[in-house]
mmCIF file with all atom_site columns, C-alpha atoms in Angstrom:
data_model
loop_
_atom_site.group_PDB
_atom_site.id
_atom_site.type_symbol
_atom_site.label_atom_id
_atom_site.label_alt_id
_atom_site.label_comp_id
_atom_site.label_asym_id
_atom_site.label_entity_id
_atom_site.label_seq_id
_atom_site.pdbx_PDB_ins_code
_atom_site.Cartn_x
_atom_site.Cartn_y
_atom_site.Cartn_z
_atom_site.occupancy
_atom_site.B_iso_or_equiv
_atom_site.pdbx_formal_charge
_atom_site.auth_seq_id
_atom_site.auth_comp_id
_atom_site.auth_asym_id
_atom_site.auth_atom_id
_atom_site.pdbx_PDB_model_num
ATOM 1   C CA . ASN A 1 1   ? -113.145 -203.434 93.961  1.00 0.00 ? 1   ASN A CA 1
ATOM 2   C CA . GLU A 1 2   ? -113.837 -202.715 90.289  1.00 0.00 ? 2   GLU A CA 1
ATOM 3   C CA . PHE A 1 3   ? -116.147 -199.766 90.940  1.00 0.00 ? 3   PHE A CA 1
ATOM 4   C CA . GLU A 1 4   ? -113.636 -198.117 93.279  1.00 0.00 ? 4   GLU A CA 1
ATOM 5   C CA . ALA A 1 5   ? -110.866 -198.581 90.687  1.00 0.00 ? 5   ALA A CA 1
ATOM 6   C CA . ARG A 1 6   ? -113.091 -197.132 87.966  1.00 0.00 ? 6   ARG A CA 1
ATOM 7   C CA . THR A 1 7   ? -113.884 -194.111 90.149  1.00 0.00 ? 7   THR A CA 1
ATOM 8   C CA . GLN A 1 8   ? -110.224 -193.522 90.938  1.00 0.00 ? 8   GLN A CA 1
ATOM 9   C CA . GLU A 1 9   ? -109.273 -193.811 87.268  1.00 0.00 ? 9   GLU A CA 1
ATOM 10  C CA . GLY A 1 10  ? -112.090 -191.482 86.157  1.00 0.00 ? 10  GLY A CA 1
ATOM 11  C CA . TYR A 1 11  ? -111.024 -188.772 88.587  1.00 0.00 ? 11  TYR A CA 1
ATOM 12  C CA . ALA A 1 12  ? -107.349 -189.188 87.756  1.00 0.00 ? 12  ALA A CA 1
ATOM 13  C CA . ARG A 1 13  ? -108.147 -188.680 84.060  1.00 0.00 ? 13  ARG A CA 1
ATOM 14  C CA . LEU A 1 14  ? -110.389 -185.697 84.843  1.00 0.00 ? 14  LEU A CA 1
ATOM 15  C CA . LEU A 1 15  ? -107.680 -183.995 86.914  1.00 0.00 ? 15  LEU A CA 1
ATOM 16  C CA . THR A 1 16  ? -105.036 -184.618 84.254  1.00 0.00 ? 16  THR A CA 1
ATOM 17  C CA . LEU A 1 17  ? -107.356 -183.197 81.583  1.00 0.00 ? 17  LEU A CA 1
ATOM 18  C CA . VAL A 1 18  ? -108.158 -179.923 83.352  1.00 0.00 ? 18  VAL A CA 1
ATOM 19  C CA . GLU A 1 19  ? -104.462 -179.325 84.056  1.00 0.00 ? 19  GLU A CA 1
ATOM 20  C CA . ALA A 1 20  ? -103.534 -179.973 80.422  1.00 0.00 ? 20  ALA A CA 1
ATOM 21  C CA . GLU A 1 21  ? -106.280 -177.680 79.102  1.00 0.00 ? 21  GLU A CA 1
ATOM 22  C CA . GLY A 1 22  ? -105.267 -174.787 81.368  1.00 0.00 ? 22  GLY A CA 1
ATOM 23  C CA . TYR A 1 23  ? -108.360 -174.899 83.595  1.00 0.00 ? 23  TYR A CA 1
ATOM 24  C CA . PRO A 1 24  ? -106.814 -176.497 86.685  1.00 0.00 ? 24  PRO A CA 1
ATOM 25  C CA . HIS A 1 25  ? -109.355 -175.339 89.276  1.00 0.00 ? 25  HIS A CA 1
ATOM 26  C CA . LEU A 1 26  ? -112.417 -177.534 89.769  1.00 0.00 ? 26  LEU A CA 1
ATOM 27  C CA . LEU A 1 27  ? -115.459 -175.424 90.613  1.00 0.00 ? 27  LEU A CA 1
ATOM 28  C CA . ARG A 1 28  ? -118.388 -177.849 90.514  1.00 0.00 ? 28  ARG A CA 1
ATOM 29  C CA . VAL A 1 29  ? -118.642 -181.616 89.957  1.00 0.00 ? 29  VAL A CA 1
ATOM 30  C CA . TRP A 1 30  ? -121.644 -183.914 89.438  1.00 0.00 ? 30  TRP A CA 1
ATOM 31  C CA . ASN A 1 31  ? -121.471 -187.689 89.880  1.00 0.00 ? 31  ASN A CA 1
ATOM 32  C CA . TYR A 1 32  ? -124.156 -190.165 88.832  1.00 0.00 ? 32  TYR A CA 1
ATOM 33  C CA . PHE A 1 33  ? -124.065 -193.950 89.174  1.00 0.00 ? 33  PHE A CA 1
ATOM 34  C CA . PRO A 1 34  ? -126.622 -196.738 89.740  1.00 0.00 ? 34  PRO A CA 1
ATOM 35  C CA . ASP A 1 35  ? -127.318 -198.598 92.998  1.00 0.00 ? 35  ASP A CA 1
ATOM 36  C CA . ILE A 1 36  ? -125.795 -195.858 95.148  1.00 0.00 ? 36  ILE A CA 1
ATOM 37  C CA . GLY A 1 37  ? -127.101 -197.483 98.330  1.00 0.00 ? 37  GLY A CA 1
ATOM 38  C CA . GLU A 1 38  ? -126.307 -201.104 97.448  1.00 0.00 ? 38  GLU A CA 1
ATOM 39  C CA . ARG A 1 39  ? -124.088 -202.903 99.943  1.00 0.00 ? 39  ARG A CA 1
ATOM 40  C CA . VAL A 1 40  ? -120.625 -204.017 98.812  1.00 0.00 ? 40  VAL A CA 1
ATOM 41  C CA . GLY A 1 41  ? -119.422 -206.104 101.738 1.00 0.00 ? 41  GLY A CA 1
ATOM 42  C CA . HIS A 1 42  ? -119.580 -203.855 104.816 1.00 0.00 ? 42  HIS A CA 1
ATOM 43  C CA . LEU A 1 43  ? -119.759 -200.672 102.723 1.00 0.00 ? 43  LEU A CA 1
ATOM 44  C CA . ASP A 1 44  ? -122.357 -199.263 100.360 1.00 0.00 ? 44  ASP A CA 1
ATOM 45  C CA . ARG A 1 45  ? -121.504 -198.100 96.824  1.00 0.00 ? 45  ARG A CA 1
ATOM 46  C CA . TYR A 1 46  ? -121.460 -194.442 97.861  1.00 0.00 ? 46  TYR A CA 1
ATOM 47  C CA . MET A 1 47  ? -118.795 -195.193 100.462 1.00 0.00 ? 47  MET A CA 1
ATOM 48  C CA . VAL A 1 48  ? -116.798 -197.131 97.867  1.00 0.00 ? 48  VAL A CA 1
ATOM 49  C CA . PHE A 1 49  ? -117.154 -194.202 95.448  1.00 0.00 ? 49  PHE A CA 1
ATOM 50  C CA . CYS A 1 50  ? -115.935 -191.773 98.135  1.00 0.00 ? 50  CYS A CA 1
ATOM 51  C CA . ARG A 1 51  ? -112.843 -193.868 98.759  1.00 0.00 ? 51  ARG A CA 1
ATOM 52  C CA . GLY A 1 52  ? -111.956 -194.039 95.049  1.00 0.00 ? 52  GLY A CA 1
ATOM 53  C CA . ARG A 1 53  ? -112.524 -190.299 94.583  1.00 0.00 ? 53  ARG A CA 1
ATOM 54  C CA . HIS A 1 54  ? -110.435 -189.426 97.627  1.00 0.00 ? 54  HIS A CA 1
ATOM 55  C CA . GLN A 1 55  ? -107.527 -191.570 96.445  1.00 0.00 ? 55  GLN A CA 1
ATOM 56  C CA . ALA A 1 56  ? -107.412 -189.759 93.096  1.00 0.00 ? 56  ALA A CA 1
ATOM 57  C CA . LEU A 1 57  ? -107.733 -186.281 94.626  1.00 0.00 ? 57  LEU A CA 1
ATOM 58  C CA . ALA A 1 58  ? -105.111 -186.958 97.300  1.00 0.00 ? 58  ALA A CA 1
ATOM 59  C CA . ALA A 1 59  ? -102.657 -188.362 94.745  1.00 0.00 ? 59  ALA A CA 1
ATOM 60  C CA . HIS A 1 60  ? -103.093 -185.333 92.474  1.00 0.00 ? 60  HIS A CA 1
ATOM 61  C CA . TYR A 1 61  ? -103.193 -182.474 94.988  1.00 0.00 ? 61  TYR A CA 1
ATOM 62  C CA . ARG A 1 62  ? -101.112 -183.962 97.838  1.00 0.00 ? 62  ARG A CA 1
ATOM 63  C CA . GLU A 1 63  ? -102.768 -181.429 100.161 1.00 0.00 ? 63  GLU A CA 1
ATOM 64  C CA . LEU A 1 64  ? -106.576 -181.177 99.855  1.00 0.00 ? 64  LEU A CA 1
ATOM 65  C CA . GLY A 1 65  ? -107.039 -178.071 102.014 1.00 0.00 ? 65  GLY A CA 1
ATOM 66  C CA . GLY A 1 66  ? -108.958 -175.457 100.024 1.00 0.00 ? 66  GLY A CA 1
ATOM 67  C CA . ARG A 1 67  ? -108.951 -177.535 96.827  1.00 0.00 ? 67  ARG A CA 1
ATOM 68  C CA . LEU A 1 68  ? -112.235 -179.454 97.105  1.00 0.00 ? 68  LEU A CA 1
ATOM 69  C CA . PRO A 1 69  ? -115.074 -178.119 94.909  1.00 0.00 ? 69  PRO A CA 1
ATOM 70  C CA . ALA A 1 70  ? -118.828 -178.175 95.337  1.00 0.00 ? 70  ALA A CA 1
ATOM 71  C CA . ALA A 1 71  ? -120.156 -181.578 94.281  1.00 0.00 ? 71  ALA A CA 1
ATOM 72  C CA . SER A 1 72  ? -123.154 -183.905 94.201  1.00 0.00 ? 72  SER A CA 1
ATOM 73  C CA . ALA A 1 73  ? -123.428 -187.696 94.005  1.00 0.00 ? 73  ALA A CA 1
ATOM 74  C CA . VAL A 1 74  ? -126.823 -189.126 93.077  1.00 0.00 ? 74  VAL A CA 1
ATOM 75  C CA . GLY A 1 75  ? -128.121 -192.558 92.115  1.00 0.00 ? 75  GLY A CA 1
ATOM 76  C CA . SER A 1 76  ? -129.085 -193.198 88.499  1.00 0.00 ? 76  SER A CA 1
ATOM 77  C CA . ARG A 1 77  ? -131.401 -195.845 87.032  1.00 0.00 ? 77  ARG A CA 1
ATOM 78  C CA . HIS A 1 78  ? -128.803 -197.642 84.901  1.00 0.00 ? 78  HIS A CA 1
ATOM 79  C CA . GLY A 1 79  ? -125.457 -197.280 83.120  1.00 0.00 ? 79  GLY A CA 1
ATOM 80  C CA . GLY A 1 80  ? -122.061 -196.699 84.640  1.00 0.00 ? 80  GLY A CA 1
ATOM 81  C CA . LEU A 1 81  ? -120.331 -193.891 86.502  1.00 0.00 ? 81  LEU A CA 1
ATOM 82  C CA . VAL A 1 82  ? -120.904 -190.496 84.879  1.00 0.00 ? 82  VAL A CA 1
ATOM 83  C CA . ILE A 1 83  ? -118.856 -187.459 85.998  1.00 0.00 ? 83  ILE A CA 1
ATOM 84  C CA . TYR A 1 84  ? -119.273 -183.967 84.607  1.00 0.00 ? 84  TYR A CA 1
ATOM 85  C CA . PHE A 1 85  ? -117.827 -180.745 85.884  1.00 0.00 ? 85  PHE A CA 1
ATOM 86  C CA . LEU A 1 86  ? -117.072 -177.048 85.627  1.00 0.00 ? 86  LEU A CA 1
ATOM 87  C CA . ALA A 1 87  ? -113.435 -175.911 85.877  1.00 0.00 ? 87  ALA A CA 1
ATOM 88  C CA . GLY A 1 88  ? -111.798 -172.505 85.720  1.00 0.00 ? 88  GLY A CA 1
ATOM 89  C CA . LYS A 1 89  ? -108.495 -170.783 85.038  1.00 0.00 ? 89  LYS A CA 1
ATOM 90  C CA . THR A 1 90  ? -108.770 -169.104 88.432  1.00 0.00 ? 90  THR A CA 1
ATOM 91  C CA . PRO A 1 91  ? -109.934 -170.706 91.687  1.00 0.00 ? 91  PRO A CA 1
ATOM 92  C CA . GLY A 1 92  ? -113.348 -170.230 93.212  1.00 0.00 ? 92  GLY A CA 1
ATOM 93  C CA . ARG A 1 93  ? -113.971 -169.676 96.903  1.00 0.00 ? 93  ARG A CA 1
ATOM 94  C CA . HIS A 1 94  ? -114.997 -172.983 98.424  1.00 0.00 ? 94  HIS A CA 1
ATOM 95  C CA . ARG A 1 95  ? -117.548 -172.536 101.174 1.00 0.00 ? 95  ARG A CA 1
ATOM 96  C CA . GLU A 1 96  ? -118.762 -174.540 104.176 1.00 0.00 ? 96  GLU A CA 1
ATOM 97  C CA . ASN A 1 97  ? -122.079 -174.425 106.032 1.00 0.00 ? 97  ASN A CA 1
ATOM 98  C CA . PRO A 1 98  ? -122.147 -173.186 109.645 1.00 0.00 ? 98  PRO A CA 1
ATOM 99  C CA . ARG A 1 99  ? -124.992 -175.631 110.433 1.00 0.00 ? 99  ARG A CA 1
ATOM 100 C CA . GLN A 1 100 ? -123.132 -178.675 109.138 1.00 0.00 ? 100 GLN A CA 1
ATOM 101 C CA . MET A 1 101 ? -119.855 -180.446 109.730 1.00 0.00 ? 101 MET A CA 1
ATOM 102 C CA . SER A 1 102 ? -117.650 -180.254 106.644 1.00 0.00 ? 102 SER A CA 1
ATOM 103 C CA . ALA A 1 103 ? -118.296 -183.442 104.682 1.00 0.00 ? 103 ALA A CA 1
ATOM 104 C CA . TYR A 1 104 ? -114.572 -184.207 104.454 1.00 0.00 ? 104 TYR A CA 1
ATOM 105 C CA . CYS A 1 105 ? -114.466 -184.298 108.281 1.00 0.00 ? 105 CYS A CA 1
ATOM 106 C CA . TYR A 1 106 ? -117.270 -186.835 108.773 1.00 0.00 ? 106 TYR A CA 1
ATOM 107 C CA . PRO A 1 107 ? -116.643 -189.563 111.376 1.00 0.00 ? 107 PRO A CA 1
ATOM 108 C CA . PRO A 1 108 ? -115.823 -193.147 110.243 1.00 0.00 ? 108 PRO A CA 1
ATOM 109 C CA . GLN A 1 109 ? -119.433 -194.354 110.455 1.00 0.00 ? 109 GLN A CA 1
ATOM 110 C CA . TYR A 1 110 ? -119.966 -192.772 107.006 1.00 0.00 ? 110 TYR A CA 1
ATOM 111 C CA . GLY A 1 111 ? -117.198 -194.790 105.390 1.00 0.00 ? 111 GLY A CA 1
ATOM 112 C CA . PRO A 1 112 ? -113.417 -195.275 105.399 1.00 0.00 ? 112 PRO A CA 1
ATOM 113 C CA . ARG A 1 113 ? -112.928 -192.010 103.493 1.00 0.00 ? 113 ARG A CA 1
ATOM 114 C CA . SER A 1 114 ? -115.127 -188.975 104.078 1.00 0.00 ? 114 SER A CA 1
ATOM 115 C CA . PRO A 1 115 ? -116.915 -187.414 101.095 1.00 0.00 ? 115 PRO A CA 1
ATOM 116 C CA . SER A 1 116 ? -114.439 -185.078 99.358  1.00 0.00 ? 116 SER A CA 1
ATOM 117 C CA . PHE A 1 117 ? -116.397 -181.947 98.505  1.00 0.00 ? 117 PHE A CA 1
ATOM 118 C CA . ALA A 1 118 ? -117.203 -178.424 99.698  1.00 0.00 ? 118 ALA A CA 1
ATOM 119 C CA . ARG A 1 119 ? -120.747 -177.324 100.534 1.00 0.00 ? 119 ARG A CA 1
ATOM 120 C CA . ALA A 1 120 ? -120.572 -174.647 97.810  1.00 0.00 ? 120 ALA A CA 1
ATOM 121 C CA . THR A 1 121 ? -118.176 -172.766 95.548  1.00 0.00 ? 121 THR A CA 1
ATOM 122 C CA . LEU A 1 122 ? -118.408 -169.029 94.942  1.00 0.00 ? 122 LEU A CA 1
ATOM 123 C CA . VAL A 1 123 ? -117.337 -167.927 91.467  1.00 0.00 ? 123 VAL A CA 1
ATOM 124 C CA . ARG A 1 124 ? -116.738 -164.276 90.606  1.00 0.00 ? 124 ARG A CA 1
ATOM 125 C CA . SER A 1 125 ? -116.807 -163.355 86.922  1.00 0.00 ? 125 SER A CA 1
ATOM 126 C CA . GLY A 1 126 ? -117.714 -160.257 84.945  1.00 0.00 ? 126 GLY A CA 1
ATOM 127 C CA . GLY A 1 127 ? -118.793 -158.319 87.988  1.00 0.00 ? 127 GLY A CA 1
ATOM 128 C CA . ARG A 1 128 ? -121.254 -161.005 89.092  1.00 0.00 ? 128 ARG A CA 1
ATOM 129 C CA . GLU A 1 129 ? -121.064 -163.608 91.821  1.00 0.00 ? 129 GLU A CA 1
ATOM 130 C CA . VAL A 1 130 ? -122.508 -167.087 91.406  1.00 0.00 ? 130 VAL A CA 1
ATOM 131 C CA . LEU A 1 131 ? -122.712 -169.589 94.254  1.00 0.00 ? 131 LEU A CA 1
ATOM 132 C CA . HIS A 1 132 ? -122.720 -173.211 93.089  1.00 0.00 ? 132 HIS A CA 1
ATOM 133 C CA . ILE A 1 133 ? -124.387 -175.146 95.906  1.00 0.00 ? 133 ILE A CA 1
ATOM 134 C CA . SER A 1 134 ? -123.695 -178.841 96.434  1.00 0.00 ? 134 SER A CA 1
ATOM 135 C CA . GLY A 1 135 ? -126.383 -181.410 97.059  1.00 0.00 ? 135 GLY A CA 1
ATOM 136 C CA . THR A 1 136 ? -127.985 -180.318 100.346 1.00 0.00 ? 136 THR A CA 1
ATOM 137 C CA . ALA A 1 137 ? -130.245 -182.419 102.554 1.00 0.00 ? 137 ALA A CA 1
ATOM 138 C CA . SER A 1 138 ? -131.717 -182.707 106.047 1.00 0.00 ? 138 SER A CA 1
ATOM 139 C CA . ILE A 1 139 ? -128.393 -183.021 107.858 1.00 0.00 ? 139 ILE A CA 1
ATOM 140 C CA . VAL A 1 140 ? -127.360 -180.991 110.911 1.00 0.00 ? 140 VAL A CA 1
ATOM 141 C CA . GLY A 1 141 ? -123.795 -181.444 112.069 1.00 0.00 ? 141 GLY A CA 1
ATOM 142 C CA . HIS A 1 142 ? -123.240 -184.827 110.437 1.00 0.00 ? 142 HIS A CA 1
ATOM 143 C CA . GLU A 1 143 ? -126.528 -186.477 111.436 1.00 0.00 ? 143 GLU A CA 1
ATOM 144 C CA . SER A 1 144 ? -129.646 -187.019 109.334 1.00 0.00 ? 144 SER A CA 1
ATOM 145 C CA . ARG A 1 145 ? -132.758 -185.421 110.824 1.00 0.00 ? 145 ARG A CA 1
ATOM 146 C CA . HIS A 1 146 ? -136.542 -186.024 110.619 1.00 0.00 ? 146 HIS A CA 1
ATOM 147 C CA . ILE A 1 147 ? -136.472 -189.652 109.506 1.00 0.00 ? 147 ILE A CA 1
ATOM 148 C CA . GLY A 1 148 ? -139.594 -190.550 107.508 1.00 0.00 ? 148 GLY A CA 1
ATOM 149 C CA . ASP A 1 149 ? -140.987 -186.979 107.382 1.00 0.00 ? 149 ASP A CA 1
ATOM 150 C CA . PRO A 1 150 ? -140.530 -185.353 103.946 1.00 0.00 ? 150 PRO A CA 1
ATOM 151 C CA . GLY A 1 151 ? -142.017 -182.021 104.984 1.00 0.00 ? 151 GLY A CA 1
ATOM 152 C CA . ALA A 1 152 ? -139.692 -181.633 107.960 1.00 0.00 ? 152 ALA A CA 1
ATOM 153 C CA . GLN A 1 153 ? -136.715 -182.821 105.888 1.00 0.00 ? 153 GLN A CA 1
ATOM 154 C CA . LEU A 1 154 ? -137.518 -180.144 103.313 1.00 0.00 ? 154 LEU A CA 1
ATOM 155 C CA . GLU A 1 155 ? -137.652 -177.416 105.980 1.00 0.00 ? 155 GLU A CA 1
ATOM 156 C CA . GLU A 1 156 ? -134.296 -178.534 107.403 1.00 0.00 ? 156 GLU A CA 1
ATOM 157 C CA . THR A 1 157 ? -132.828 -178.550 103.900 1.00 0.00 ? 157 THR A CA 1
ATOM 158 C CA . LEU A 1 158 ? -134.118 -175.015 103.299 1.00 0.00 ? 158 LEU A CA 1
ATOM 159 C CA . ALA A 1 159 ? -132.591 -173.897 106.613 1.00 0.00 ? 159 ALA A CA 1
ATOM 160 C CA . ASN A 1 160 ? -129.256 -175.298 105.437 1.00 0.00 ? 160 ASN A CA 1
ATOM 161 C CA . LEU A 1 161 ? -129.543 -173.487 102.114 1.00 0.00 ? 161 LEU A CA 1
ATOM 162 C CA . ARG A 1 162 ? -130.358 -170.194 103.847 1.00 0.00 ? 162 ARG A CA 1
ATOM 163 C CA . ALA A 1 163 ? -127.421 -170.563 106.243 1.00 0.00 ? 163 ALA A CA 1
ATOM 164 C CA . LEU A 1 164 ? -125.030 -171.275 103.390 1.00 0.00 ? 164 LEU A CA 1
ATOM 165 C CA . ILE A 1 165 ? -126.250 -168.341 101.281 1.00 0.00 ? 165 ILE A CA 1
ATOM 166 C CA . ASP A 1 166 ? -126.392 -165.884 104.198 1.00 0.00 ? 166 ASP A CA 1
ATOM 167 C CA . SER A 1 167 ? -122.971 -166.791 105.597 1.00 0.00 ? 167 SER A CA 1
ATOM 168 C CA . THR A 1 168 ? -121.442 -166.447 102.136 1.00 0.00 ? 168 THR A CA 1
ATOM 169 C CA . ALA A 1 169 ? -123.115 -163.061 101.679 1.00 0.00 ? 169 ALA A CA 1
ATOM 170 C CA . THR A 1 170 ? -121.695 -161.821 104.986 1.00 0.00 ? 170 THR A CA 1
ATOM 171 C CA . GLU A 1 171 ? -118.210 -163.294 104.836 1.00 0.00 ? 171 GLU A CA 1
ATOM 172 C CA . GLU A 1 172 ? -117.588 -162.731 101.115 1.00 0.00 ? 172 GLU A CA 1
ATOM 173 C CA . ALA A 1 173 ? -119.401 -159.353 100.865 1.00 0.00 ? 173 ALA A CA 1
ATOM 174 C CA . VAL A 1 174 ? -121.858 -160.560 98.233  1.00 0.00 ? 174 VAL A CA 1
ATOM 175 C CA . ARG A 1 175 ? -125.360 -159.146 97.662  1.00 0.00 ? 175 ARG A CA 1
ATOM 176 C CA . PHE A 1 176 ? -127.432 -162.282 98.094  1.00 0.00 ? 176 PHE A CA 1
ATOM 177 C CA . ASP A 1 177 ? -131.065 -162.211 99.215  1.00 0.00 ? 177 ASP A CA 1
ATOM 178 C CA . GLY A 1 178 ? -131.541 -165.549 100.947 1.00 0.00 ? 178 GLY A CA 1
ATOM 179 C CA . LEU A 1 179 ? -133.590 -168.144 99.093  1.00 0.00 ? 179 LEU A CA 1
ATOM 180 C CA . ALA A 1 180 ? -134.764 -165.430 96.685  1.00 0.00 ? 180 ALA A CA 1
ATOM 181 C CA . SER A 1 181 ? -131.233 -165.504 95.242  1.00 0.00 ? 181 SER A CA 1
ATOM 182 C CA . LEU A 1 182 ? -131.741 -169.037 93.916  1.00 0.00 ? 182 LEU A CA 1
ATOM 183 C CA . THR A 1 183 ? -132.163 -168.938 90.146  1.00 0.00 ? 183 THR A CA 1
ATOM 184 C CA . ARG A 1 184 ? -131.733 -172.633 89.248  1.00 0.00 ? 184 ARG A CA 1
ATOM 185 C CA . VAL A 1 185 ? -132.771 -175.458 91.530  1.00 0.00 ? 185 VAL A CA 1
ATOM 186 C CA . LYS A 1 186 ? -132.599 -179.230 91.049  1.00 0.00 ? 186 LYS A CA 1
ATOM 187 C CA . VAL A 1 187 ? -134.577 -181.377 93.488  1.00 0.00 ? 187 VAL A CA 1
ATOM 188 C CA . TYR A 1 188 ? -133.930 -185.108 93.815  1.00 0.00 ? 188 TYR A CA 1
ATOM 189 C CA . ILE A 1 189 ? -136.906 -186.931 95.385  1.00 0.00 ? 189 ILE A CA 1
ATOM 190 C CA . ARG A 1 190 ? -136.672 -190.531 96.580  1.00 0.00 ? 190 ARG A CA 1
ATOM 191 C CA . ARG A 1 191 ? -140.441 -191.268 96.708  1.00 0.00 ? 191 ARG A CA 1
ATOM 192 C CA . PRO A 1 192 ? -142.711 -189.963 93.910  1.00 0.00 ? 192 PRO A CA 1
ATOM 193 C CA . GLU A 1 193 ? -145.616 -189.582 96.331  1.00 0.00 ? 193 GLU A CA 1
ATOM 194 C CA . ASP A 1 194 ? -143.700 -186.796 98.138  1.00 0.00 ? 194 ASP A CA 1
ATOM 195 C CA . TYR A 1 195 ? -143.448 -184.673 94.987  1.00 0.00 ? 195 TYR A CA 1
ATOM 196 C CA . PRO A 1 196 ? -146.705 -182.628 95.387  1.00 0.00 ? 196 PRO A CA 1
ATOM 197 C CA . LEU A 1 197 ? -145.844 -181.587 98.948  1.00 0.00 ? 197 LEU A CA 1
ATOM 198 C CA . ILE A 1 198 ? -142.265 -180.660 98.063  1.00 0.00 ? 198 ILE A CA 1
ATOM 199 C CA . ARG A 1 199 ? -143.194 -178.746 94.927  1.00 0.00 ? 199 ARG A CA 1
ATOM 200 C CA . ALA A 1 200 ? -145.976 -176.778 96.650  1.00 0.00 ? 200 ALA A CA 1
ATOM 201 C CA . ARG A 1 201 ? -143.639 -175.656 99.435  1.00 0.00 ? 201 ARG A CA 1
ATOM 202 C CA . LEU A 1 202 ? -140.825 -174.681 97.085  1.00 0.00 ? 202 LEU A CA 1
ATOM 203 C CA . GLU A 1 203 ? -143.209 -172.624 94.988  1.00 0.00 ? 203 GLU A CA 1
ATOM 204 C CA . GLN A 1 204 ? -143.949 -170.643 98.169  1.00 0.00 ? 204 GLN A CA 1
ATOM 205 C CA . VAL A 1 205 ? -140.337 -169.854 99.050  1.00 0.00 ? 205 VAL A CA 1
ATOM 206 C CA . LEU A 1 206 ? -138.510 -169.554 95.710  1.00 0.00 ? 206 LEU A CA 1
ATOM 207 C CA . ALA A 1 207 ? -138.518 -166.441 93.539  1.00 0.00 ? 207 ALA A CA 1
ATOM 208 C CA . PRO A 1 208 ? -141.185 -166.541 90.781  1.00 0.00 ? 208 PRO A CA 1
ATOM 209 C CA . GLY A 1 209 ? -138.572 -166.714 88.021  1.00 0.00 ? 209 GLY A CA 1
ATOM 210 C CA . ALA A 1 210 ? -136.537 -169.542 89.544  1.00 0.00 ? 210 ALA A CA 1
ATOM 211 C CA . GLN A 1 211 ? -136.081 -172.550 87.254  1.00 0.00 ? 211 GLN A CA 1
ATOM 212 C CA . CYS A 1 212 ? -136.830 -175.729 89.184  1.00 0.00 ? 212 CYS A CA 1
ATOM 213 C CA . LEU A 1 213 ? -136.290 -179.302 87.982  1.00 0.00 ? 213 LEU A CA 1
ATOM 214 C CA . TYR A 1 214 ? -137.696 -182.271 89.918  1.00 0.00 ? 214 TYR A CA 1
ATOM 215 C CA . LEU A 1 215 ? -136.173 -185.735 89.489  1.00 0.00 ? 215 LEU A CA 1
ATOM 216 C CA . GLU A 1 216 ? -136.884 -189.089 91.080  1.00 0.00 ? 216 GLU A CA 1
ATOM 217 C CA . ALA A 1 217 ? -133.584 -190.435 92.395  1.00 0.00 ? 217 ALA A CA 1
ATOM 218 C CA . GLU A 1 218 ? -131.810 -192.153 95.258  1.00 0.00 ? 218 GLU A CA 1
ATOM 219 C CA . VAL A 1 219 ? -129.561 -189.948 97.345  1.00 0.00 ? 219 VAL A CA 1
ATOM 220 C CA . CYS A 1 220 ? -126.484 -190.924 99.342  1.00 0.00 ? 220 CYS A CA 1
ATOM 221 C CA . ARG A 1 221 ? -128.162 -192.003 102.614 1.00 0.00 ? 221 ARG A CA 1
ATOM 222 C CA . PRO A 1 222 ? -131.182 -194.344 102.629 1.00 0.00 ? 222 PRO A CA 1
ATOM 223 C CA . GLU A 1 223 ? -133.049 -192.312 105.258 1.00 0.00 ? 223 GLU A CA 1
ATOM 224 C CA . LEU A 1 224 ? -132.858 -189.066 103.262 1.00 0.00 ? 224 LEU A CA 1
ATOM 225 C CA . LEU A 1 225 ? -135.995 -188.474 101.197 1.00 0.00 ? 225 LEU A CA 1
ATOM 226 C CA . LEU A 1 226 ? -134.796 -185.493 99.174  1.00 0.00 ? 226 LEU A CA 1
ATOM 227 C CA . GLU A 1 227 ? -131.755 -183.473 98.226  1.00 0.00 ? 227 GLU A CA 1
ATOM 228 C CA . ILE A 1 228 ? -131.514 -180.026 96.632  1.00 0.00 ? 228 ILE A CA 1
ATOM 229 C CA . GLU A 1 229 ? -128.671 -178.562 94.601  1.00 0.00 ? 229 GLU A CA 1
ATOM 230 C CA . ALA A 1 230 ? -128.849 -175.014 93.315  1.00 0.00 ? 230 ALA A CA 1
ATOM 231 C CA . ILE A 1 231 ? -127.269 -171.883 91.912  1.00 0.00 ? 231 ILE A CA 1
ATOM 232 C CA . ALA A 1 232 ? -127.592 -168.551 93.712  1.00 0.00 ? 232 ALA A CA 1
ATOM 233 C CA . GLU A 1 233 ? -126.800 -165.312 91.876  1.00 0.00 ? 233 GLU A CA 1
ATOM 234 C CA . SER A 1 234 ? -125.963 -161.928 93.345  1.00 0.00 ? 234 SER A CA 1
ATOM 235 C CA . ALA A 1 235 ? -128.253 -158.956 92.880  1.00 0.00 ? 235 ALA A CA 1
ATOM 236 C CA . ARG A 1 236 ? -127.491 -156.743 89.899  1.00 0.00 ? 236 ARG A CA 1
#
């Protein structure tokens, strides 16, 4: 498959680059490509992407335990595969969500290779802590919830964000304040007609100074109507 080969090559080049530049630790990765839900034989393009990414990561790291960064994969309107990333000289603390199965442990129904990313990565620098949160949606365990209901999907997504922030605060001894800790938020919305409802609710729960960007986009499962990625910052 050409797209799988292109994904594997892109990640192999990325991993070689960060090693050569002295920033070997991936902290956060974004992936954009068109037709994310299009079927390619018995798989969709997201599953094909996941297989290509996994092959490159496994070949480079040998052992993936503790090496997978926060990441998002979102459908774009046109163009090819675009990957951009943050990398560091020192590793971040990759975090999982107590309400969700780790994505890299998903059962085979989600593709021949599970998605290779952590739910978030905590980065400590200059006396501050920043939590880079992966794309988060209405998934509990590994199952999508509230099919067809954008309001309920948003509430489940917010519950996942709270659980991730609160568990990180407790286990990593960081001064986070729940959803009020979110300073930058990016919301991917599948159906434009859901935008007013989603925006109104987020304006209720986010801190007044939070920067929020809303984008129309496909996310990785056809039944998911929205996905949120974000940055949480510790209290000064």
